[in-house]
Amino acid sequence: KKSSFQVSLFQILSRNELLPFEIEAFPGRTFFRNVGRTDRLGLELLVKHPFSEFISIIANWSFNRFTFGEYELDGENFEGNVLPGLPNFQGFVQLDVRVLKNLEINYQNQIIGRIFANDSNTIFQSPNSISNISVKYNLEKEKFSLHPYFGLNNVFQAKYADNIRINAFGSRFYEAAPNLLVFGGIRVRL
């Protein structure tokens, strides 16, 4: 296996993009309004590297500047503000380790930058880091395979929102993520 590296640079200019919002008279319902213009500029980096036949890594980073180009609402000008609901940067690193012949350990770490929750950029989720780990065993015979797996998501119990409700009414912007998620199972092929 060989290492690979990828770089992507992009710019997207759009008009009449739809943004969600909520109003007091209809709790729990989402409405949409048009934004005059948005400007999106980004850089993405991807690296894949096998250290050996037993250890490999994948790393992906994106740096974003997503802003309102033209947007006025109720006499307030949001031009230059950051688009809500999108992080200013994201990083992902995955380390795969094969132990012995059939045992695989996978470690993932995701870093998420600041995410604004409203058009005026007064409410935001701070940057955070979420780590996951999983273990999988592979047993394969001629016409049979057994794959038990077990994992933990959010190993270090970071406090973050799993969902951000953009322009939510009554400051109900955040839906909390689980502190720790434990999962497991068995895949069988006959």
Short mmCIF file of C-alpha atoms in Angstrom, two decimals, residues 20-23 26-30 84-85 115-119 123 161-176:
data_model
loop_
_atom_site.label_atom_id
_atom_site.label_comp_id
_atom_site.label_asym_id
_atom_site.label_seq_id
_atom_site.Cartn_x
_atom_site.Cartn_y
_atom_site.Cartn_z
CA PRO A 20 -34.13 27.75 8.93
CA PHE A 21 -35.74 29.67 11.78
CA GLU A 22 -38.44 29.19 14.39
CA ILE A 23 -41.20 31.51 15.65
CA PHE A 26 -45.54 27.63 16.17
CA PRO A 27 -43.24 25.87 18.68
CA GLY A 28 -41.35 22.92 17.24
CA ARG A 29 -41.97 23.88 13.60
CA THR A 30 -39.20 24.99 11.29
CA PRO A 84 -24.81 29.32 11.35
CA GLY A 85 -24.73 25.55 11.75
CA ILE A 115 -20.39 26.62 15.30
CA PHE A 116 -22.69 29.63 15.43
CA ALA A 117 -26.34 28.92 16.16
CA ASN A 118 -27.91 32.16 14.92
CA ASP A 119 -27.59 34.64 12.06
CA ILE A 123 -24.71 32.25 20.23
CA ALA A 161 -24.50 19.36 21.02
CA ASP A 162 -25.37 16.47 18.74
CA ASN A 163 -27.74 18.77 16.87
CA ILE A 164 -27.82 22.56 16.67
CA ARG A 165 -31.18 24.11 15.86
CA ILE A 166 -30.38 27.20 13.80
CA ASN A 167 -32.22 30.39 14.78
CA ALA A 168 -34.26 28.48 17.38
CA PHE A 169 -36.96 30.29 19.31
CA GLY A 170 -36.55 30.68 23.07
CA SER A 171 -32.80 29.91 23.06
CA ARG A 172 -33.42 26.18 22.49
CA PHE A 173 -30.44 25.90 20.16
CA TYR A 174 -28.80 22.73 21.44
CA GLU A 175 -29.75 19.06 21.59
CA ALA A 176 -27.16 17.37 23.80
#
